[in-house]
mmCIF file of C-alpha atoms and ligand atoms in Angstrom:
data_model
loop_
_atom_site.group_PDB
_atom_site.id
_atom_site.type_symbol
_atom_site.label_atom_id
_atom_site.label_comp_id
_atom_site.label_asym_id
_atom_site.label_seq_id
_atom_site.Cartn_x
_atom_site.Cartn_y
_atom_site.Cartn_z
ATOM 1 C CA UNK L 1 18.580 -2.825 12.579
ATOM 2 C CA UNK L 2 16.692 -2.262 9.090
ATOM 3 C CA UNK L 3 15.350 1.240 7.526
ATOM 4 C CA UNK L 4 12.457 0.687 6.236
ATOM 5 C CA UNK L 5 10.365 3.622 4.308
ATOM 6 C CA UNK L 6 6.767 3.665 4.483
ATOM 7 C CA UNK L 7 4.473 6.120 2.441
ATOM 8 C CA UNK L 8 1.377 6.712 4.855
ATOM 9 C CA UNK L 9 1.963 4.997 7.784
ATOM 10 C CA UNK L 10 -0.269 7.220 10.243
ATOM 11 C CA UNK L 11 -3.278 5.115 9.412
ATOM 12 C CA UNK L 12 -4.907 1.892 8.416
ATOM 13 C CA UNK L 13 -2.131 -0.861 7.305
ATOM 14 C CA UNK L 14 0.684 1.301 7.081
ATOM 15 C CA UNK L 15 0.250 2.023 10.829
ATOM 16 C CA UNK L 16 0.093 -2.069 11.681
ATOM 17 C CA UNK L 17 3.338 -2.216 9.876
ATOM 18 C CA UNK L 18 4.806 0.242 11.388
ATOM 19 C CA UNK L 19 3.964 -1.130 14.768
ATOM 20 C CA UNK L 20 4.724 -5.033 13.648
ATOM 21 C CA UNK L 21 8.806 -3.257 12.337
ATOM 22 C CA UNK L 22 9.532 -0.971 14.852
ATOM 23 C CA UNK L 23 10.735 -2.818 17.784
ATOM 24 C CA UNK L 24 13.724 -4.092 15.767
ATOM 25 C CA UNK L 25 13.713 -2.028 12.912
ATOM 26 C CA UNK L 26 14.467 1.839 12.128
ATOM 27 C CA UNK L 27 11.090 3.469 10.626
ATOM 28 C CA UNK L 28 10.862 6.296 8.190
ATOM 29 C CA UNK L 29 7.354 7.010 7.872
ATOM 30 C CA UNK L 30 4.981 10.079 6.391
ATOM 31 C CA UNK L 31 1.736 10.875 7.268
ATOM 32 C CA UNK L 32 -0.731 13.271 4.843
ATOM 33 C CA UNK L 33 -3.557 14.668 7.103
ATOM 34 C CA UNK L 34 -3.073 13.213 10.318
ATOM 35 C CA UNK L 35 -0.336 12.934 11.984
ATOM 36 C CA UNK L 36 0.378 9.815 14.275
ATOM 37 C CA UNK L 37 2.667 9.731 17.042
ATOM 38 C CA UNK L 38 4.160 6.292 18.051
ATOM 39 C CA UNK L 39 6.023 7.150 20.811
ATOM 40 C CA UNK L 40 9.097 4.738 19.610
ATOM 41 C CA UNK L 41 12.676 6.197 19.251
ATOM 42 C CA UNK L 42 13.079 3.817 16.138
ATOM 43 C CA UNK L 43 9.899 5.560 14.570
ATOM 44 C CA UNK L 44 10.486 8.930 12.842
ATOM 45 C CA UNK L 45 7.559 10.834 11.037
ATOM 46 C CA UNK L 46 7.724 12.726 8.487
ATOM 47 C CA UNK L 47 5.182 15.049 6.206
ATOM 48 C CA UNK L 48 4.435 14.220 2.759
ATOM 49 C CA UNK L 49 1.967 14.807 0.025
ATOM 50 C CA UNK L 50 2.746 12.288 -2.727
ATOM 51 C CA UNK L 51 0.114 14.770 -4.900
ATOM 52 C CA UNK L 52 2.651 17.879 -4.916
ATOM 53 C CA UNK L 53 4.775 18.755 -7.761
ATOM 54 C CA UNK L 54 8.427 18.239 -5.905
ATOM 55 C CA UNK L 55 8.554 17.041 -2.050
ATOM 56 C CA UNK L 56 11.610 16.904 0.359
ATOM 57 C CA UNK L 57 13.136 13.315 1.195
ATOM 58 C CA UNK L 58 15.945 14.291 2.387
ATOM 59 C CA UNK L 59 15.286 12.590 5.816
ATOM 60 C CA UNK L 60 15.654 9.303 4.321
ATOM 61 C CA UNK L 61 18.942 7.427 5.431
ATOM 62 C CA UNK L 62 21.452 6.431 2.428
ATOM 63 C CA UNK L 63 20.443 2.779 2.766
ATOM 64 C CA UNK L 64 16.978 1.589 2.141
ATOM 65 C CA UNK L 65 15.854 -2.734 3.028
ATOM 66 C CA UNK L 66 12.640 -1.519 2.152
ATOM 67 C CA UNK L 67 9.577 0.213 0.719
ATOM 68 C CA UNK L 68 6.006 0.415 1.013
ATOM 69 C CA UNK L 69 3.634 2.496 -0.545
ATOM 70 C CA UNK L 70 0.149 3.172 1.195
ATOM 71 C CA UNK L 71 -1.785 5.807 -0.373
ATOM 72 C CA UNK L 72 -5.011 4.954 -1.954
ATOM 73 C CA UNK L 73 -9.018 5.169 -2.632
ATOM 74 C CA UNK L 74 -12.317 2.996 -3.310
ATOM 75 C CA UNK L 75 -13.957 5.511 -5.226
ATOM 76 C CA UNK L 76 -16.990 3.426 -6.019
ATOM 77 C CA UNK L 77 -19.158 4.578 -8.876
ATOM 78 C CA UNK L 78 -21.517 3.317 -11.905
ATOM 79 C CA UNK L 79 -19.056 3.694 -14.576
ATOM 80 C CA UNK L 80 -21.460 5.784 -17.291
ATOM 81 C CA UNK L 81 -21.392 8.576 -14.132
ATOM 82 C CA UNK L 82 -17.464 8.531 -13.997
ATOM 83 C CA UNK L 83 -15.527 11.985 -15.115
ATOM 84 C CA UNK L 84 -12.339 11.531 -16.961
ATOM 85 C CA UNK L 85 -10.702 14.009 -14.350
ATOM 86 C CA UNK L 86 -11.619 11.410 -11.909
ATOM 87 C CA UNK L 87 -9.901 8.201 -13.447
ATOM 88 C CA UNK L 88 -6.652 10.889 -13.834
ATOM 89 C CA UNK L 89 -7.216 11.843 -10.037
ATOM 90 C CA UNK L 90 -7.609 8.640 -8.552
ATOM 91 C CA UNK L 91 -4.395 7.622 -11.033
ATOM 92 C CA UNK L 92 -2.160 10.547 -9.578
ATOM 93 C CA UNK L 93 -2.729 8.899 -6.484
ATOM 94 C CA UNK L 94 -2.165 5.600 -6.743
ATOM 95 C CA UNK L 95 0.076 4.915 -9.687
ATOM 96 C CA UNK L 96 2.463 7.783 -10.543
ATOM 97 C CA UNK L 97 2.567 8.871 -6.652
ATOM 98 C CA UNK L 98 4.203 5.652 -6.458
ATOM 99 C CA UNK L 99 6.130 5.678 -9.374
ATOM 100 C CA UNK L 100 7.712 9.222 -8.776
ATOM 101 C CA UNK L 101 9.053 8.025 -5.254
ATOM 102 C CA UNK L 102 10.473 4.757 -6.711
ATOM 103 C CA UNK L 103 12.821 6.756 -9.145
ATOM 104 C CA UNK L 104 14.018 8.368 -6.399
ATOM 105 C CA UNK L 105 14.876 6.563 -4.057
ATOM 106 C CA UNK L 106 16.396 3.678 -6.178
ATOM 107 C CA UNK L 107 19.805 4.412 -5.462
ATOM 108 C CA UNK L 108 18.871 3.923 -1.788
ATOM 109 C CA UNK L 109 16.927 0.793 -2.268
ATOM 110 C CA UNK L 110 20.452 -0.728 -3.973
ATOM 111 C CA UNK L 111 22.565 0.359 -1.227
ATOM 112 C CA UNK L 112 20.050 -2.310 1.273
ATOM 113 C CA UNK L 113 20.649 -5.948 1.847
ATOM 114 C CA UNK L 114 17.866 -8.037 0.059
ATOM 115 C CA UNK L 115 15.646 -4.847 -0.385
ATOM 116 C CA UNK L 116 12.092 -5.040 -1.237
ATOM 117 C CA UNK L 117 9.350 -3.155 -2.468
ATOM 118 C CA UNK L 118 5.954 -3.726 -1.549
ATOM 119 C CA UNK L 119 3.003 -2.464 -3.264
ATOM 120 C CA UNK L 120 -0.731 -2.119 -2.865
ATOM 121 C CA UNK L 121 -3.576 -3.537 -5.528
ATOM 122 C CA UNK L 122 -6.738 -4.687 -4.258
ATOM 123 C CA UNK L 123 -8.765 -8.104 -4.431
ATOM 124 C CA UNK L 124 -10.934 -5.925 -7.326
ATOM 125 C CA UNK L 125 -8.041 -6.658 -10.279
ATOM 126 C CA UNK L 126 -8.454 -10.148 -10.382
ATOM 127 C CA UNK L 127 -12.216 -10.703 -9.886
ATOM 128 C CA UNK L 128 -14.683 -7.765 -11.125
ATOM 129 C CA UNK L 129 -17.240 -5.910 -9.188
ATOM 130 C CA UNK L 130 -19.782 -3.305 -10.298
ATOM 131 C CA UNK L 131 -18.408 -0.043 -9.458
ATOM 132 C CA UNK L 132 -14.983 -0.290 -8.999
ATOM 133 C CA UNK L 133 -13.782 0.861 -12.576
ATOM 134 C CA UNK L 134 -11.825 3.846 -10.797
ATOM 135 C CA UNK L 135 -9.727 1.470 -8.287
ATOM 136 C CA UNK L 136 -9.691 -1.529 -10.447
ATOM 137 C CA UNK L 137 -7.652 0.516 -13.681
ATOM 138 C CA UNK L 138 -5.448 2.107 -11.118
ATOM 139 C CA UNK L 139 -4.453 -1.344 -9.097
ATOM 140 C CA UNK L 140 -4.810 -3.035 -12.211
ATOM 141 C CA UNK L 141 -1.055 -0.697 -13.492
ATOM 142 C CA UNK L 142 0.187 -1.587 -10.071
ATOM 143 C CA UNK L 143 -0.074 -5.127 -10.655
ATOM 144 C CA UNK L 144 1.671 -4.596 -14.540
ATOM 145 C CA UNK L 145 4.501 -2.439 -12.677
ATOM 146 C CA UNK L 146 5.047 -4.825 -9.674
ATOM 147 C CA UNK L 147 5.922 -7.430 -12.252
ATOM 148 C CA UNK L 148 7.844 -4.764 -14.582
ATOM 149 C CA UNK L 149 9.629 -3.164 -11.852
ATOM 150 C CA UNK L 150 10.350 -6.719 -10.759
ATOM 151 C CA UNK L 151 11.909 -8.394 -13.859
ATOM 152 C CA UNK L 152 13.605 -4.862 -14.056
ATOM 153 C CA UNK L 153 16.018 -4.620 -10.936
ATOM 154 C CA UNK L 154 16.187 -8.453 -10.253
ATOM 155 C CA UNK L 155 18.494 -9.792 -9.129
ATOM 156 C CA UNK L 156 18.878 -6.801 -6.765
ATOM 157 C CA UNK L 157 15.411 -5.486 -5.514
ATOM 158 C CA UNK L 158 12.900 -7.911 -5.303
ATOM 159 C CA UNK L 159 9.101 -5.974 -5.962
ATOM 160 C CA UNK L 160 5.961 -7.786 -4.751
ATOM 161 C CA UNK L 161 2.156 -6.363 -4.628
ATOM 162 C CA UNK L 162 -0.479 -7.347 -2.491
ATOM 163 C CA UNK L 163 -4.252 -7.629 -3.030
ATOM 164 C CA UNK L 164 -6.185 -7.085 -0.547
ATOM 165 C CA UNK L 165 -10.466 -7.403 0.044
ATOM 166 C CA UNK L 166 -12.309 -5.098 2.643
ATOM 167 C CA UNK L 167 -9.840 -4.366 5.599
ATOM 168 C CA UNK L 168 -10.761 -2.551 8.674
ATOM 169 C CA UNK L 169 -8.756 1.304 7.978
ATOM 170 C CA UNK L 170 -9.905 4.499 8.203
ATOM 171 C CA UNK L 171 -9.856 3.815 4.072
ATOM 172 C CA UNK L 172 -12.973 1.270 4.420
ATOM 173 C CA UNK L 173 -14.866 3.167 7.404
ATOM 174 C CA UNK L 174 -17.549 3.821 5.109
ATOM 175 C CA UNK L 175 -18.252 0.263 3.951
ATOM 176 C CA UNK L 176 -18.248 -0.763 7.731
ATOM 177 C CA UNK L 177 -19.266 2.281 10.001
ATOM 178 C CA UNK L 178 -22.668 0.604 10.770
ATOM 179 C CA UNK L 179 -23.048 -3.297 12.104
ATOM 180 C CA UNK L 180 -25.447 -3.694 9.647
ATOM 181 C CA UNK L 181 -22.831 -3.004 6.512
ATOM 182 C CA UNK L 182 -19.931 -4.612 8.611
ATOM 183 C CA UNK L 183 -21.919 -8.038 8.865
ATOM 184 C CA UNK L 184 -22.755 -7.669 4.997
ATOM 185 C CA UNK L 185 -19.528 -6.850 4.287
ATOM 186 C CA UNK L 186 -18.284 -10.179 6.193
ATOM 187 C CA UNK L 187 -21.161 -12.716 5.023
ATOM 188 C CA UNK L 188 -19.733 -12.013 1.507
ATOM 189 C CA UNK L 189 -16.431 -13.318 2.171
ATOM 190 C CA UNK L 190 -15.745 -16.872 2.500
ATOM 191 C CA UNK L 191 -14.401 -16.424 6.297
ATOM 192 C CA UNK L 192 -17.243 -14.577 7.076
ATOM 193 C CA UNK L 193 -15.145 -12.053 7.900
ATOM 194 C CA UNK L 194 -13.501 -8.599 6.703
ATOM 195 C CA UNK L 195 -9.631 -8.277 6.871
ATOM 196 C CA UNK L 196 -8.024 -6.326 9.955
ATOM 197 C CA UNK L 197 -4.860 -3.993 9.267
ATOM 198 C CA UNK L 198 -2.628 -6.187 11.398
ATOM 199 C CA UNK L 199 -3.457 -9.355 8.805
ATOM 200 C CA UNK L 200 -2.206 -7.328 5.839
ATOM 201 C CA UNK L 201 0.459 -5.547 7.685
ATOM 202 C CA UNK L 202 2.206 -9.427 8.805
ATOM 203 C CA UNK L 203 2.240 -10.381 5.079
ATOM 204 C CA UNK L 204 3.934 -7.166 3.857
ATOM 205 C CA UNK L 205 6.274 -7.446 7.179
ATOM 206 C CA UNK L 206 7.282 -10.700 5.492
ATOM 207 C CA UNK L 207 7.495 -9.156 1.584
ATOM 208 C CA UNK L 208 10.034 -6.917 2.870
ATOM 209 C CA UNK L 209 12.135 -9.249 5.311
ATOM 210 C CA UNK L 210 14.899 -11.381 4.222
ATOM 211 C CA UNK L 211 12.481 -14.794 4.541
ATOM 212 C CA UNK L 212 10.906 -14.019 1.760
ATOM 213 C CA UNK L 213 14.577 -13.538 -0.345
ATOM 214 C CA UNK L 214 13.122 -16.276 -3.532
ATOM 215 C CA UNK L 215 10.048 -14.116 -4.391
ATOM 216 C CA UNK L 216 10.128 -11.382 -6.702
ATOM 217 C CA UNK L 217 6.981 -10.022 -9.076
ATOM 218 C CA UNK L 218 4.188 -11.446 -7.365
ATOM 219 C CA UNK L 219 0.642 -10.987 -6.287
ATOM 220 C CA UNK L 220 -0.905 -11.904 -2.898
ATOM 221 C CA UNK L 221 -4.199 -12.265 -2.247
ATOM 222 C CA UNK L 222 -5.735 -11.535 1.280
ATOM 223 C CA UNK L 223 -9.013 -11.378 0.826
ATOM 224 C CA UNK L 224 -10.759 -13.917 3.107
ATOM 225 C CA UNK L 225 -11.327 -16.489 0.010
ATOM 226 C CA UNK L 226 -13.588 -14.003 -1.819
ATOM 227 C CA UNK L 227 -11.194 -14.075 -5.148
ATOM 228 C CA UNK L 228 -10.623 -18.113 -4.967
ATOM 229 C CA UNK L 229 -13.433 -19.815 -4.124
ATOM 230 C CA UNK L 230 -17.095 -19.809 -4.268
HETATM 231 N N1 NAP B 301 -8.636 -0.937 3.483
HETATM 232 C C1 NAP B 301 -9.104 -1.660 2.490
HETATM 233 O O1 NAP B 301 -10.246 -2.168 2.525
HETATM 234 C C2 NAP B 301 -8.255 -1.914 1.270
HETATM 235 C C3 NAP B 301 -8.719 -2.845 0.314
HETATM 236 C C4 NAP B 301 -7.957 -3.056 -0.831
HETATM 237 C C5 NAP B 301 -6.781 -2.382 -1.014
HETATM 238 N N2 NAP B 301 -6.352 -1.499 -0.069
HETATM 239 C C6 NAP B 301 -5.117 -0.774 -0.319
HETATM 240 O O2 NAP B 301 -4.217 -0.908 0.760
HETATM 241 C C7 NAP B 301 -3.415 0.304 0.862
HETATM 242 C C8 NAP B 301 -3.443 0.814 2.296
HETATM 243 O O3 NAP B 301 -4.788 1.102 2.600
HETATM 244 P P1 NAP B 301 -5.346 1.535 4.037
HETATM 245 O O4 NAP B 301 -6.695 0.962 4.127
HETATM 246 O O5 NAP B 301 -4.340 1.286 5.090
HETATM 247 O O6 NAP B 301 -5.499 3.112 3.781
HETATM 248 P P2 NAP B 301 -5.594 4.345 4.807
HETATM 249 O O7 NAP B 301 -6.082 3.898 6.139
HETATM 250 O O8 NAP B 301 -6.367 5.402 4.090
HETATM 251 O O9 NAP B 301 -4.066 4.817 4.928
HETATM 252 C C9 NAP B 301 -3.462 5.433 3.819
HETATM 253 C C10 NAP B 301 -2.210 6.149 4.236
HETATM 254 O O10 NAP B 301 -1.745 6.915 3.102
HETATM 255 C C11 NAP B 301 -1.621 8.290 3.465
HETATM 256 N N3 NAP B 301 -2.012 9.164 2.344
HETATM 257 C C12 NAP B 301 -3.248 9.336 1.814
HETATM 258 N N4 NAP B 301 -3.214 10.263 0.841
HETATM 259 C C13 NAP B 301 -1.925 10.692 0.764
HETATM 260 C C14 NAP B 301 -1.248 11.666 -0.029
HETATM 261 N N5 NAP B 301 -1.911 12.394 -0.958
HETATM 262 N N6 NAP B 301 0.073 11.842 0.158
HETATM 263 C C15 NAP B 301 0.744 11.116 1.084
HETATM 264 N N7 NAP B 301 0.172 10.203 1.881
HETATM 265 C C16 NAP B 301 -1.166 9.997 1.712
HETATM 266 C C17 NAP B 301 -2.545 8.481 4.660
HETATM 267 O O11 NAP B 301 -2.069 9.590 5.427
HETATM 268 P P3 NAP B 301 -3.024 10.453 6.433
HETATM 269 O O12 NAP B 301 -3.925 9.454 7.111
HETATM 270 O O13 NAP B 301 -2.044 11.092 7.369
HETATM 271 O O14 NAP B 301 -3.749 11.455 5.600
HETATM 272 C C18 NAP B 301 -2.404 7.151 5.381
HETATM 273 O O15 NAP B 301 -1.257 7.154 6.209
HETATM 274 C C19 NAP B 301 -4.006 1.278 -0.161
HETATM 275 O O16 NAP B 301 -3.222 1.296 -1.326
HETATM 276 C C20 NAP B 301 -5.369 0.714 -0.459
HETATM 277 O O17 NAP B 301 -5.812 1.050 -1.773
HETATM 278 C C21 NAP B 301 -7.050 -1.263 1.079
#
């Protein structure tokens, strides 16, 4: 049995992960706002906000396999109406809330077998849309520290990032709360579809497990085609 650490796993993806690694796998998971209860012995819960100052981690194990970190936004906004306290805000949150936990629990993560790290970008790096200046700077530094962090600890920790287009989470509710938006939202993509939690959640499963022991530094896209082809 693996501990695994995951950084908001009462909702959306982290959730689907949690419920994909828990039947053979111990769980450390936090939740922010709302707290989930699994009902698994192999699932403990824990409350963090990655936006405070200092936070207690002292229920994490000695060992870590692995790491995910699920926090984020789609702030979407015409840029010319964008505050610079917003940028920083939406920055906190993604980026540095996931840098400040990686410092310290490195000594953990080397103390695992093959451990992994798996990040979060979104499909909005790689191919531009209007709007999403706020997201797009933020995931774009997660994709430069996946690879950084990567070249950084290999041999030892491997650090992948994935990419993801419109999944079904609490996160997207607002791009998909009406059937009209929801069969917008999946006529864009090439597979007429939008992504569901359990798609991305299979992909990081494999990130973190021992399968995927040759890949270090990368970026996966799961964004029903809609960064690959027209
Ligand atoms: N869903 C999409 O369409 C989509 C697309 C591209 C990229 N992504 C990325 O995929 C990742 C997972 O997204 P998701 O859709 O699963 O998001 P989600 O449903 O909003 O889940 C995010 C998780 O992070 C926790 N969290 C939020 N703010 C936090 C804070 N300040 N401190 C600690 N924990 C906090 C939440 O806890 P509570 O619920 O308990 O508050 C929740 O467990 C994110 O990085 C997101 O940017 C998602």
């Amino acid at each position: 049995m693996k501990n695994y650490f995951i950084v908001g796993h009462s909702s959306g993806i982290g959730k689907a992960l949690t419920e994909l690694l828990s039947a053979d796998n111990k769980i450390f998971g936090t939740y922010y706002k709302s707290n989930f209860d699994f009902k698994n012995p192999n699932v403990s819960t824990h409350y963090l906000n990655v936006l405070d100052e200092k936070y207690d981690l002292s229920f994490l194990p000695d060992s870590i396999y692995g790491f995910v970190y699920c926090p984020g936004s789609i702030n979407l906004k015409p840029f010319e109406r964008i505050k610079e306290a917003e940028f920083i805000d939406d920055y906190r949150l993604q980026v540095l809330g996931a840098i400040k936990i990686i410092q310290s629990i490195i000594p953990k993560l080397k103390k695992g077998i093959y451990p992994s790290i798996v990040l979060f970008s979104t499909v909005a790096v790689q191919t531009g849309f209007k709007f999403h200046s706020i997201v797009s700077s933020s995931k774009g530094a997660i994709e430069g520290l996946t690879k950084s962090l990567a070249a950084e600890y290999a041999p030892k920790i491997r650090v992948n990032c994935i990419a993801p287009s419109l999944t079904d989470t609490p996160l997207a509710s607002g791009f998909i709360n009406t059937e009209e938006k929801l069969i917008q939202n999946s006529e864009r993509h090439p597979m007429k579809s939008i992504g569901a939690a359990e798609d991305v959640a299979s992909l990081a499963a494999f990130l973190l497990s021992e399968k995927s022991k040759f890949i270090t530094g990368r970026i996966f896209h799961i964004d029903g085609g809609i960064g690959a082809i027209k």
